[in-house]
Amino acid sequence: MTVMTKPDHTTARATVSAPALSPATTVKPDLISVEQAKTMDVARMTDLFKAHLNPGQLHFMRLLGFHKIKIERAEGMFYIDQNGRRILDFFGGFGSLAFGHNHPRLLEARKKFQDEKRQEIAIAFMSQYAAALAHNLAKCSPGDLDMVFLGSSGSEAMEAAVKLAERAAGPKRPKVVYAENSFHGKTKGVLAITDGSLYRADFKVADNVVRIPFADIEAVERTFRSDPEVGVIVLETIQGGGGIIQAPAEYWQKLRALCDQYGVLWVADEVQCGYGRTGRFYAFEHYGVVPDVTALAKSLGGGKAAVGAMIARREVYMKAYGTPKTAMIHAMATFGGMGEACITSIEALNVLYDEGLIDNAAMTGDYLLQRLQALKEKYPKIIKDVRGKGLMVGLEFHDFSQTLPMVLRPVVSVLDDKLKGSLSGFVGALLLRDYDVLVAFTEYNRNVIRLEPPLICQREHVDRFVEALDSLLSRGIVSIVKDFVKSQVR
């Protein structure tokens, strides 16, 4: 590089002669191709999961035996693994698979969209797909729930719902009430109303929140009456992470009346319990009430796209964002209302009604509850409770000591807290290993197995699941523990 300076009699200025531009030399890193990813074996998957995703989570996957399985494809009610084994899905992705795996109408709609080279991201313009999806959600929603915000996840939908409600409540009423054992998401905003020390860890969360017991209407009234700064209450209609916990109809009816009396906005989190899972489009519809704001996600994307939505009463929405000055405070994000995601959700909503899946959830869910109740009566020392609505069901086991012979109970009872969740874990692991059935668990009550199969579930699938569980429980607790221990040392 040569530096030249002009003579002193002029204003001195250094000039630099740039080097000649060299041709592009970007080297492609050692990337895995799509075909290589498809053919990857379990050992390589494990190495990459440990190296780049979540090494700690691998510990729990190993305990349950999930780390040995590579899912090759999925269809309807089943996963198919590397050995061609068909695994009955009673987990359902925490309620994300209302239509089962790879519903043909959803695949067809997505393929046609791709073949026609339709726009995916066009945020400079209005989207006919986002507009149509918003219209459909308004039509599916009762009362005057008709203003829609589209996002990509349940957490994002709940963030939007809480922000909207807080703004509409106004700066003089900034406090948000939430319930014990609630789960509303893991993003920073809704973490303040997610009642779990595991998820909160040592993060600094918003402090304008008030915690009350779930399903305690007296606690709601005391809080509203004593604190005029309360402007919003946020509740899951059915607590999923809490162990499939419901409140009676009178609770929701009195809650609606109290919110009207005290001018508090009610946000109903229907991310997991909504979208037909309980036998109504929204779970709150069972109780003849309508919230001010609600949120959906999970199955809204048909199991093929990540879609979340907030749906609000127009009056509330306009109060928060109804002027040109405030309209962009929480406008749609880059990936909210993407073309293919929206058409997937549009087709999914049509399938939901065309195939009668909401009614099927009610009828098949009743059958599932009846069959599980019979198992509870057969194994009263193992099964503590069966509860739920539609195809959102919780199966709770007794504390470990209570399932053992009487002579062992006093000794083991001191360990019940540490052993919490062990029996549900043993049962879940052995159902998968020995019966090709997949179930889920809950965040707060670890003694509960969570059952959220696709809404396409039929009686024959319920029978297969219940017969597998019956066969497993008939071994007795001691044998179940021994069988689980053997699975860990193989």
Short mmCIF file of C-alpha atoms in Angstrom, two decimals:
data_model
loop_
_atom_site.label_atom_id
_atom_site.label_comp_id
_atom_site.label_asym_id
_atom_site.label_seq_id
_atom_site.Cartn_x
_atom_site.Cartn_y
_atom_site.Cartn_z
CA MET A 1 0.00 0.00 0.00
CA THR A 2 1.43 3.41 -1.04
CA VAL A 3 0.62 6.59 0.91
CA MET A 4 1.10 9.94 -0.88
CA THR A 5 0.96 13.41 0.69
CA LYS A 6 0.30 16.57 -1.28
CA PRO A 7 2.86 19.46 -1.05
CA ASP A 8 2.77 21.72 2.01
CA HIS A 9 1.41 24.76 0.15
CA THR A 10 -1.96 23.02 -0.19
CA THR A 11 -4.18 21.61 2.48
CA ALA A 12 -2.47 18.39 3.47
CA ARG A 13 -4.58 15.29 2.91
CA ALA A 14 -3.41 11.69 3.02
CA THR A 15 -4.61 9.47 0.19
CA VAL A 16 -4.62 5.71 0.09
CA SER A 17 -4.51 3.56 -3.00
CA ALA A 18 -6.77 0.57 -2.44
CA PRO A 19 -5.56 -2.91 -3.36
CA ALA A 20 -7.05 -4.57 -6.41
CA LEU A 21 -10.28 -6.42 -5.66
CA SER A 22 -9.64 -10.14 -5.45
CA PRO A 23 -12.11 -12.70 -6.76
CA ALA A 24 -14.62 -14.20 -4.31
CA THR A 25 -12.95 -16.84 -2.18
CA THR A 26 -15.72 -17.82 0.28
CA VAL A 27 -15.24 -21.44 1.17
CA LYS A 28 -18.31 -23.58 1.82
CA PRO A 29 -18.13 -25.08 5.33
CA ASP A 30 -18.62 -28.77 5.97
CA LEU A 31 -22.41 -28.73 5.83
CA ILE A 32 -24.80 -31.66 6.09
CA SER A 33 -27.09 -32.07 3.09
CA VAL A 34 -30.80 -32.85 3.24
CA GLU A 35 -30.19 -36.40 2.05
CA GLN A 36 -27.43 -36.91 4.60
CA ALA A 37 -29.74 -35.64 7.35
CA LYS A 38 -32.48 -38.10 6.31
CA THR A 39 -30.11 -41.07 6.42
CA MET A 40 -28.36 -40.09 9.66
CA ASP A 41 -28.20 -42.91 12.21
CA VAL A 42 -29.07 -42.68 15.91
CA ALA A 43 -25.46 -42.53 17.05
CA ARG A 44 -24.70 -39.52 14.84
CA MET A 45 -27.97 -37.84 15.87
CA THR A 46 -26.97 -38.29 19.52
CA ASP A 47 -23.54 -36.78 18.95
CA LEU A 48 -24.97 -33.72 17.21
CA PHE A 49 -27.76 -33.28 19.78
CA LYS A 50 -25.17 -33.36 22.55
CA ALA A 51 -22.78 -31.04 20.73
CA HIS A 52 -25.20 -28.42 19.44
CA LEU A 53 -28.68 -28.68 20.97
CA ASN A 54 -29.22 -29.65 24.62
CA PRO A 55 -26.82 -32.05 26.37
CA GLY A 56 -28.80 -31.94 29.63
CA GLN A 57 -32.05 -32.91 27.94
CA LEU A 58 -30.34 -36.01 26.58
CA HIS A 59 -30.15 -37.33 30.16
CA PHE A 60 -33.95 -37.46 30.43
CA MET A 61 -34.35 -38.89 26.94
CA ARG A 62 -32.02 -41.73 27.93
CA LEU A 63 -34.00 -42.39 31.12
CA LEU A 64 -37.18 -42.81 29.11
CA GLY A 65 -35.58 -44.71 26.25
CA PHE A 66 -36.48 -42.01 23.74
CA HIS A 67 -32.86 -41.63 22.63
CA LYS A 68 -32.88 -45.01 20.86
CA ILE A 69 -35.58 -44.05 18.39
CA LYS A 70 -35.21 -42.34 15.05
CA ILE A 71 -38.54 -41.35 13.55
CA GLU A 72 -38.46 -41.90 9.81
CA ARG A 73 -41.96 -40.72 8.99
CA ALA A 74 -45.40 -40.18 10.49
CA GLU A 75 -48.95 -40.72 9.29
CA GLY A 76 -52.32 -40.31 10.98
CA MET A 77 -52.16 -41.59 14.56
CA PHE A 78 -48.70 -43.13 14.20
CA TYR A 79 -44.98 -42.43 14.15
CA ILE A 80 -42.90 -44.96 12.19
CA ASP A 81 -39.34 -45.51 13.43
CA GLN A 82 -36.13 -46.76 11.78
CA ASN A 83 -37.22 -50.36 12.23
CA GLY A 84 -40.69 -49.87 10.76
CA ARG A 85 -42.27 -49.93 14.23
CA ARG A 86 -45.60 -48.06 14.37
CA ILE A 87 -45.85 -45.98 17.56
CA LEU A 88 -49.34 -44.92 18.61
CA ASP A 89 -49.27 -41.20 19.39
CA PHE A 90 -51.22 -40.34 22.55
CA PHE A 91 -48.81 -37.45 23.20
CA GLY A 92 -49.91 -35.37 20.22
CA GLY A 93 -47.19 -32.77 20.57
CA PHE A 94 -48.86 -31.25 23.65
CA GLY A 95 -52.00 -30.75 21.57
CA SER A 96 -50.31 -29.64 18.34
CA LEU A 97 -51.55 -32.53 16.20
CA ALA A 98 -55.32 -32.25 16.01
CA PHE A 99 -55.26 -33.71 12.50
CA GLY A 100 -52.72 -36.39 13.21
CA HIS A 101 -49.55 -36.56 11.15
CA ASN A 102 -49.50 -35.38 7.54
CA HIS A 103 -53.21 -35.02 6.88
CA PRO A 104 -53.66 -35.42 3.10
CA ARG A 105 -55.77 -32.28 2.63
CA LEU A 106 -53.13 -30.16 4.34
CA LEU A 107 -50.36 -31.70 2.26
CA GLU A 108 -52.35 -31.04 -0.92
CA ALA A 109 -53.05 -27.41 -0.01
CA ARG A 110 -49.39 -26.75 0.77
CA LYS A 111 -48.15 -28.45 -2.41
CA LYS A 112 -50.56 -26.45 -4.58
CA PHE A 113 -49.42 -23.23 -2.91
CA GLN A 114 -45.80 -24.12 -3.66
CA ASP A 115 -46.48 -25.23 -7.23
CA GLU A 116 -48.21 -21.92 -7.95
CA LYS A 117 -45.22 -20.02 -6.49
CA ARG A 118 -47.45 -17.95 -4.25
CA GLN A 119 -45.96 -15.23 -2.08
CA GLU A 120 -44.65 -16.27 1.30
CA ILE A 121 -43.47 -12.99 2.84
CA ALA A 122 -45.06 -9.83 1.49
CA ILE A 123 -45.22 -7.58 4.52
CA ALA A 124 -45.19 -4.41 2.43
CA PHE A 125 -48.62 -5.36 1.11
CA MET A 126 -51.89 -6.69 2.45
CA SER A 127 -52.05 -10.48 2.46
CA GLN A 128 -55.17 -12.18 1.17
CA TYR A 129 -54.16 -15.26 3.19
CA ALA A 130 -53.73 -13.44 6.51
CA ALA A 131 -56.99 -11.59 5.91
CA ALA A 132 -58.85 -14.83 5.17
CA LEU A 133 -57.42 -16.60 8.22
CA ALA A 134 -58.35 -13.68 10.48
CA HIS A 135 -61.90 -13.75 9.08
CA ASN A 136 -62.17 -17.49 9.71
CA LEU A 137 -60.93 -17.19 13.29
CA ALA A 138 -63.46 -14.42 13.94
CA LYS A 139 -66.22 -16.64 12.53
CA CYS A 140 -65.15 -19.52 14.81
CA SER A 141 -65.10 -17.26 17.88
CA PRO A 142 -68.18 -16.43 19.97
CA GLY A 143 -69.39 -13.00 20.97
CA ASP A 144 -67.46 -10.06 19.60
CA LEU A 145 -64.05 -11.72 19.55
CA ASP A 146 -63.15 -10.60 16.05
CA MET A 147 -59.80 -8.75 15.98
CA VAL A 148 -56.84 -11.00 15.22
CA PHE A 149 -53.06 -10.81 15.62
CA LEU A 150 -51.08 -13.58 13.89
CA GLY A 151 -47.77 -14.93 15.14
CA SER A 152 -45.70 -18.09 15.17
CA SER A 153 -46.15 -19.62 18.63
CA GLY A 154 -48.28 -19.83 21.74
CA SER A 155 -45.84 -17.70 23.68
CA GLU A 156 -45.97 -15.00 21.01
CA ALA A 157 -49.77 -15.09 20.95
CA MET A 158 -49.89 -14.77 24.74
CA GLU A 159 -47.34 -11.94 24.72
CA ALA A 160 -49.61 -10.11 22.28
CA ALA A 161 -52.70 -10.85 24.39
CA VAL A 162 -51.19 -9.57 27.65
CA LYS A 163 -49.72 -6.45 26.02
CA LEU A 164 -53.05 -5.63 24.38
CA ALA A 165 -54.97 -6.09 27.62
CA GLU A 166 -52.46 -4.05 29.64
CA ARG A 167 -52.66 -1.15 27.19
CA ALA A 168 -56.44 -1.27 27.07
CA ALA A 169 -56.63 -1.34 30.88
CA GLY A 170 -54.56 1.82 30.96
CA PRO A 171 -51.51 3.10 32.88
CA LYS A 172 -53.45 3.53 36.13
CA ARG A 173 -54.29 -0.20 36.20
CA PRO A 174 -51.03 -1.95 35.30
CA LYS A 175 -51.29 -5.07 37.48
CA VAL A 176 -51.89 -8.51 35.98
CA VAL A 177 -53.40 -11.36 38.02
CA TYR A 178 -52.35 -14.95 37.26
CA ALA A 179 -52.87 -18.37 38.85
CA GLU A 180 -50.75 -20.83 40.74
CA ASN A 181 -49.38 -23.65 38.56
CA SER A 182 -50.02 -21.65 35.41
CA PHE A 183 -48.09 -22.05 32.19
CA HIS A 184 -48.31 -19.28 29.58
CA GLY A 185 -44.97 -19.62 27.79
CA LYS A 186 -41.23 -19.28 28.23
CA THR A 187 -40.55 -15.93 26.56
CA LYS A 188 -39.52 -13.09 28.86
CA GLY A 189 -42.84 -11.25 29.10
CA VAL A 190 -45.17 -14.15 29.87
CA LEU A 191 -42.54 -15.74 32.09
CA ALA A 192 -43.80 -13.32 34.76
CA ILE A 193 -47.17 -15.08 34.74
CA THR A 194 -45.81 -18.61 34.28
CA ASP A 195 -45.77 -20.06 37.76
CA GLY A 196 -42.77 -22.36 37.63
CA SER A 197 -39.44 -21.92 39.39
CA LEU A 198 -37.78 -24.17 36.79
CA TYR A 199 -38.71 -21.85 33.92
CA ARG A 200 -38.28 -18.61 35.81
CA ALA A 201 -34.88 -19.68 37.17
CA ASP A 202 -33.09 -16.46 38.17
CA PHE A 203 -34.39 -14.29 35.33
CA LYS A 204 -35.59 -10.82 36.25
CA VAL A 205 -39.28 -10.80 35.33
CA ALA A 206 -41.92 -8.08 35.36
CA ASP A 207 -43.11 -7.26 38.87
CA ASN A 208 -46.57 -5.86 38.03
CA VAL A 209 -48.15 -9.27 38.68
CA VAL A 210 -50.35 -10.78 41.41
CA ARG A 211 -50.49 -14.54 42.05
CA ILE A 212 -53.67 -16.22 43.31
CA PRO A 213 -54.89 -19.83 43.63
CA PHE A 214 -56.52 -21.34 40.54
CA ALA A 215 -60.30 -21.89 40.62
CA ASP A 216 -60.72 -19.83 43.82
CA ILE A 217 -63.36 -17.20 43.03
CA GLU A 218 -63.15 -15.70 46.53
CA ALA A 219 -59.46 -15.00 45.95
CA VAL A 220 -60.33 -13.29 42.66
CA GLU A 221 -62.92 -11.08 44.31
CA ARG A 222 -60.65 -10.18 47.24
CA THR A 223 -57.88 -9.20 44.83
CA PHE A 224 -60.13 -7.10 42.59
CA ARG A 225 -61.75 -5.38 45.57
CA SER A 226 -58.56 -4.65 47.49
CA ASP A 227 -56.31 -3.49 44.65
CA PRO A 228 -57.68 -0.86 42.24
CA GLU A 229 -54.49 -1.14 40.16
CA VAL A 230 -55.49 -4.59 38.88
CA GLY A 231 -56.52 -4.25 35.25
CA VAL A 232 -56.05 -7.75 33.77
CA ILE A 233 -56.48 -11.38 34.81
CA VAL A 234 -54.87 -14.17 32.75
CA LEU A 235 -55.98 -17.80 33.14
CA GLU A 236 -55.74 -21.08 31.27
CA THR A 237 -59.27 -22.39 30.90
CA ILE A 238 -57.83 -25.83 31.67
CA GLN A 239 -54.39 -25.94 33.23
CA GLY A 240 -52.25 -28.27 31.11
CA GLY A 241 -48.89 -28.04 32.82
CA GLY A 242 -50.63 -28.05 36.19
CA GLY A 243 -51.90 -31.58 35.55
CA ILE A 244 -55.15 -31.10 33.56
CA ILE A 245 -56.88 -29.02 36.23
CA GLN A 246 -60.37 -27.61 35.65
CA ALA A 247 -62.57 -25.10 37.43
CA PRO A 248 -66.37 -25.57 37.71
CA ALA A 249 -68.80 -23.72 35.47
CA GLU A 250 -69.85 -21.41 38.32
CA TYR A 251 -66.27 -20.19 38.67
CA TRP A 252 -66.12 -18.92 35.09
CA GLN A 253 -69.57 -17.39 35.22
CA LYS A 254 -68.74 -15.52 38.44
CA LEU A 255 -65.35 -14.53 37.01
CA ARG A 256 -67.04 -12.93 34.01
CA ALA A 257 -69.42 -11.05 36.32
CA LEU A 258 -66.58 -9.87 38.58
CA CYS A 259 -64.51 -8.68 35.60
CA ASP A 260 -67.49 -6.66 34.38
CA GLN A 261 -68.16 -5.29 37.86
CA TYR A 262 -64.59 -4.17 38.51
CA GLY A 263 -63.63 -3.27 34.94
CA VAL A 264 -60.92 -5.96 34.73
CA LEU A 265 -60.05 -7.51 31.36
CA TRP A 266 -60.04 -11.32 31.20
CA VAL A 267 -57.47 -13.04 28.99
CA ALA A 268 -58.26 -16.73 28.39
CA ASP A 269 -55.22 -18.81 27.42
CA GLU A 270 -56.58 -21.48 25.07
CA VAL A 271 -53.27 -22.34 23.45
CA GLN A 272 -53.45 -25.95 24.62
CA CYS A 273 -57.11 -26.50 25.52
CA GLY A 274 -58.62 -24.65 22.56
CA TYR A 275 -59.17 -25.52 18.91
CA GLY A 276 -61.74 -28.22 19.51
CA ARG A 277 -59.71 -30.33 21.91
CA THR A 278 -62.33 -30.36 24.68
CA GLY A 279 -65.34 -30.89 22.41
CA ARG A 280 -65.98 -27.18 21.80
CA PHE A 281 -63.90 -24.84 19.67
CA TYR A 282 -62.88 -23.00 22.85
CA ALA A 283 -62.95 -24.66 26.26
CA PHE A 284 -64.60 -21.58 27.80
CA GLU A 285 -67.64 -22.19 25.56
CA HIS A 286 -68.61 -25.07 27.85
CA TYR A 287 -69.47 -22.47 30.50
CA GLY A 288 -71.47 -19.96 28.45
CA VAL A 289 -68.98 -17.12 28.88
CA VAL A 290 -66.73 -15.10 26.59
CA PRO A 291 -63.41 -13.50 27.62
CA ASP A 292 -62.12 -10.13 26.43
CA VAL A 293 -59.02 -11.60 24.80
CA THR A 294 -57.96 -15.15 23.99
CA ALA A 295 -55.07 -16.96 22.30
CA LEU A 296 -54.65 -20.06 20.14
CA ALA A 297 -51.63 -21.91 18.75
CA LYS A 298 -50.61 -25.60 18.78
CA SER A 299 -52.97 -27.24 16.23
CA LEU A 300 -53.81 -23.93 14.56
CA GLY A 301 -50.99 -24.70 12.13
CA GLY A 302 -52.38 -28.13 11.31
CA GLY A 303 -49.25 -29.84 12.59
CA LYS A 304 -47.43 -28.54 9.49
CA ALA A 305 -46.80 -24.86 10.28
CA ALA A 306 -45.97 -22.75 13.33
CA VAL A 307 -48.97 -20.45 13.80
CA GLY A 308 -50.28 -18.62 16.84
CA ALA A 309 -53.11 -16.12 17.11
CA MET A 310 -54.52 -13.63 19.56
CA ILE A 311 -58.23 -12.88 19.17
CA ALA A 312 -59.70 -9.88 20.97
CA ARG A 313 -62.97 -8.02 21.32
CA ARG A 314 -62.96 -5.13 18.88
CA GLU A 315 -63.67 -2.58 21.62
CA VAL A 316 -60.62 -3.73 23.59
CA TYR A 317 -58.39 -3.88 20.52
CA MET A 318 -59.34 -0.39 19.36
CA LYS A 319 -58.72 1.03 22.81
CA ALA A 320 -55.16 -0.32 22.71
CA TYR A 321 -54.16 0.12 19.06
CA GLY A 322 -57.07 1.79 17.29
CA THR A 323 -55.47 4.99 15.98
CA PRO A 324 -52.80 5.60 13.32
CA LYS A 325 -50.52 6.78 16.12
CA THR A 326 -50.84 3.53 18.10
CA ALA A 327 -51.48 1.03 15.29
CA MET A 328 -47.84 -0.01 14.89
CA ILE A 329 -47.05 -0.52 18.60
CA HIS A 330 -47.66 -4.25 18.24
CA ALA A 331 -48.19 -4.84 14.52
CA MET A 332 -47.62 -8.19 12.86
CA ALA A 333 -44.02 -9.42 12.94
CA THR A 334 -42.04 -10.62 9.92
CA PHE A 335 -43.18 -14.23 10.17
CA GLY A 336 -46.72 -13.51 11.36
CA GLY A 337 -49.16 -14.26 8.56
CA MET A 338 -46.71 -16.00 6.24
CA GLY A 339 -48.47 -17.25 3.11
CA GLU A 340 -48.07 -21.01 3.35
CA ALA A 341 -48.61 -20.99 7.12
CA CYS A 342 -51.88 -19.09 6.65
CA ILE A 343 -53.24 -21.33 3.90
CA THR A 344 -52.35 -24.36 6.03
CA SER A 345 -54.38 -22.89 8.90
CA ILE A 346 -57.23 -21.94 6.56
CA GLU A 347 -57.45 -25.50 5.23
CA ALA A 348 -57.05 -26.95 8.73
CA LEU A 349 -60.02 -24.99 10.07
CA ASN A 350 -62.13 -26.26 7.19
CA VAL A 351 -61.00 -29.84 7.85
CA LEU A 352 -61.81 -29.42 11.56
CA TYR A 353 -65.47 -28.80 10.73
CA ASP A 354 -65.77 -30.87 7.53
CA GLU A 355 -64.59 -34.01 9.32
CA GLY A 356 -66.53 -33.38 12.53
CA LEU A 357 -63.38 -33.46 14.65
CA ILE A 358 -64.74 -31.26 17.43
CA ASP A 359 -67.66 -33.65 17.93
CA ASN A 360 -65.29 -36.60 17.67
CA ALA A 361 -63.12 -35.10 20.42
CA ALA A 362 -66.19 -34.94 22.67
CA MET A 363 -67.40 -38.48 21.96
CA THR A 364 -64.04 -40.26 21.82
CA GLY A 365 -62.87 -38.26 24.83
CA ASP A 366 -65.87 -39.44 26.84
CA TYR A 367 -65.07 -43.02 25.85
CA LEU A 368 -61.42 -42.58 26.87
CA LEU A 369 -62.45 -41.20 30.27
CA GLN A 370 -64.89 -44.06 30.82
CA ARG A 371 -62.29 -46.69 30.03
CA LEU A 372 -59.68 -45.03 32.23
CA GLN A 373 -62.18 -44.71 35.07
CA ALA A 374 -62.70 -48.48 34.84
CA LEU A 375 -58.93 -48.93 35.12
CA LYS A 376 -58.89 -46.67 38.18
CA GLU A 377 -61.45 -48.94 39.82
CA LYS A 378 -59.37 -51.97 38.87
CA TYR A 379 -56.10 -50.50 40.19
CA PRO A 380 -57.18 -48.15 43.02
CA LYS A 381 -53.80 -48.40 44.78
CA ILE A 382 -51.98 -47.21 41.65
CA ILE A 383 -54.31 -44.75 39.91
CA LYS A 384 -55.32 -41.81 42.08
CA ASP A 385 -57.46 -39.83 39.64
CA VAL A 386 -58.70 -39.61 36.07
CA ARG A 387 -59.87 -36.21 34.84
CA GLY A 388 -60.22 -34.07 31.76
CA LYS A 389 -62.54 -32.94 29.04
CA GLY A 390 -62.66 -34.21 25.47
CA LEU A 391 -59.24 -35.37 24.33
CA MET A 392 -57.36 -33.46 27.03
CA VAL A 393 -57.02 -36.02 29.82
CA GLY A 394 -54.88 -36.41 32.92
CA LEU A 395 -54.11 -39.78 34.53
CA GLU A 396 -52.69 -39.24 38.02
CA PHE A 397 -50.82 -41.92 39.95
CA HIS A 398 -50.56 -42.09 43.72
CA ASP A 399 -47.31 -41.10 45.40
CA PHE A 400 -44.85 -43.95 45.03
CA SER A 401 -45.08 -45.16 48.63
CA GLN A 402 -48.87 -45.59 48.39
CA THR A 403 -48.52 -48.06 45.52
CA LEU A 404 -46.29 -50.43 47.50
CA PRO A 405 -47.18 -53.21 49.98
CA MET A 406 -48.24 -51.84 53.39
CA VAL A 407 -45.04 -52.97 55.11
CA LEU A 408 -42.89 -50.81 52.81
CA ARG A 409 -44.97 -47.63 52.86
CA PRO A 410 -43.58 -46.00 56.05
CA VAL A 411 -40.02 -46.48 54.85
CA VAL A 412 -40.58 -45.19 51.31
CA SER A 413 -42.98 -42.33 52.19
CA VAL A 414 -40.11 -40.12 53.34
CA LEU A 415 -38.84 -40.26 49.76
CA ASP A 416 -42.17 -39.49 48.08
CA ASP A 417 -41.23 -35.94 47.18
CA LYS A 418 -37.95 -37.01 45.59
CA LEU A 419 -39.66 -39.91 43.83
CA LYS A 420 -42.45 -37.69 42.47
CA GLY A 421 -42.94 -38.51 38.83
CA SER A 422 -40.93 -41.73 38.93
CA LEU A 423 -43.93 -44.00 38.45
CA SER A 424 -45.34 -41.96 35.57
CA GLY A 425 -41.86 -42.02 34.06
CA PHE A 426 -41.57 -45.80 34.45
CA VAL A 427 -45.01 -46.33 32.93
CA GLY A 428 -44.33 -43.93 30.06
CA ALA A 429 -41.00 -45.56 29.26
CA LEU A 430 -42.40 -49.11 29.34
CA LEU A 431 -45.48 -48.19 27.31
CA LEU A 432 -43.13 -47.03 24.58
CA ARG A 433 -40.67 -49.91 24.86
CA ASP A 434 -43.10 -52.82 25.23
CA TYR A 435 -46.36 -51.59 23.70
CA ASP A 436 -45.37 -48.98 21.07
CA VAL A 437 -47.43 -46.24 22.73
CA LEU A 438 -46.23 -42.67 23.33
CA VAL A 439 -47.63 -40.51 26.17
CA ALA A 440 -46.70 -37.15 27.69
CA PHE A 441 -46.12 -35.73 31.16
CA THR A 442 -46.95 -32.49 33.00
CA GLU A 443 -44.70 -29.73 34.26
CA TYR A 444 -45.89 -29.22 37.83
CA ASN A 445 -47.59 -32.42 39.00
CA ARG A 446 -45.11 -35.03 37.85
CA ASN A 447 -47.38 -37.87 38.94
CA VAL A 448 -49.68 -37.10 36.00
CA ILE A 449 -49.52 -38.63 32.54
CA ARG A 450 -50.95 -36.20 30.00
CA LEU A 451 -53.00 -37.64 27.14
CA GLU A 452 -53.65 -35.36 24.15
CA PRO A 453 -54.01 -37.63 21.13
CA PRO A 454 -54.97 -36.19 17.73
CA LEU A 455 -58.64 -35.32 17.32
CA ILE A 456 -58.85 -38.00 14.60
CA CYS A 457 -58.48 -40.58 17.40
CA GLN A 458 -61.01 -43.43 17.19
CA ARG A 459 -62.31 -45.96 19.71
CA GLU A 460 -59.96 -48.59 18.34
CA HIS A 461 -56.99 -46.38 19.26
CA VAL A 462 -58.39 -45.80 22.74
CA ASP A 463 -58.86 -49.54 23.16
CA ARG A 464 -55.29 -50.24 22.12
CA PHE A 465 -53.93 -47.64 24.54
CA VAL A 466 -56.07 -48.73 27.49
CA GLU A 467 -55.35 -52.42 26.91
CA ALA A 468 -51.62 -51.67 26.83
CA LEU A 469 -51.85 -49.70 30.07
CA ASP A 470 -53.95 -52.44 31.67
CA SER A 471 -51.41 -55.09 30.69
CA LEU A 472 -48.55 -53.00 32.07
CA LEU A 473 -50.24 -52.20 35.39
CA SER A 474 -51.20 -55.85 35.85
CA ARG A 475 -47.51 -56.63 36.32
CA GLY A 476 -47.61 -54.87 39.70
CA ILE A 477 -45.43 -52.01 40.89
CA VAL A 478 -42.46 -54.15 41.93
CA SER A 479 -42.26 -55.78 38.50
CA ILE A 480 -42.71 -52.43 36.75
CA VAL A 481 -39.78 -51.00 38.69
CA LYS A 482 -37.64 -54.08 37.97
CA ASP A 483 -38.49 -53.96 34.26
CA PHE A 484 -37.60 -50.29 34.09
CA VAL A 485 -34.28 -50.82 35.89
CA LYS A 486 -33.42 -53.65 33.48
CA SER A 487 -34.10 -51.31 30.54
CA GLN A 488 -31.49 -48.89 31.89
CA VAL A 489 -28.68 -51.43 32.13
CA ARG A 490 -29.12 -53.02 28.71
#
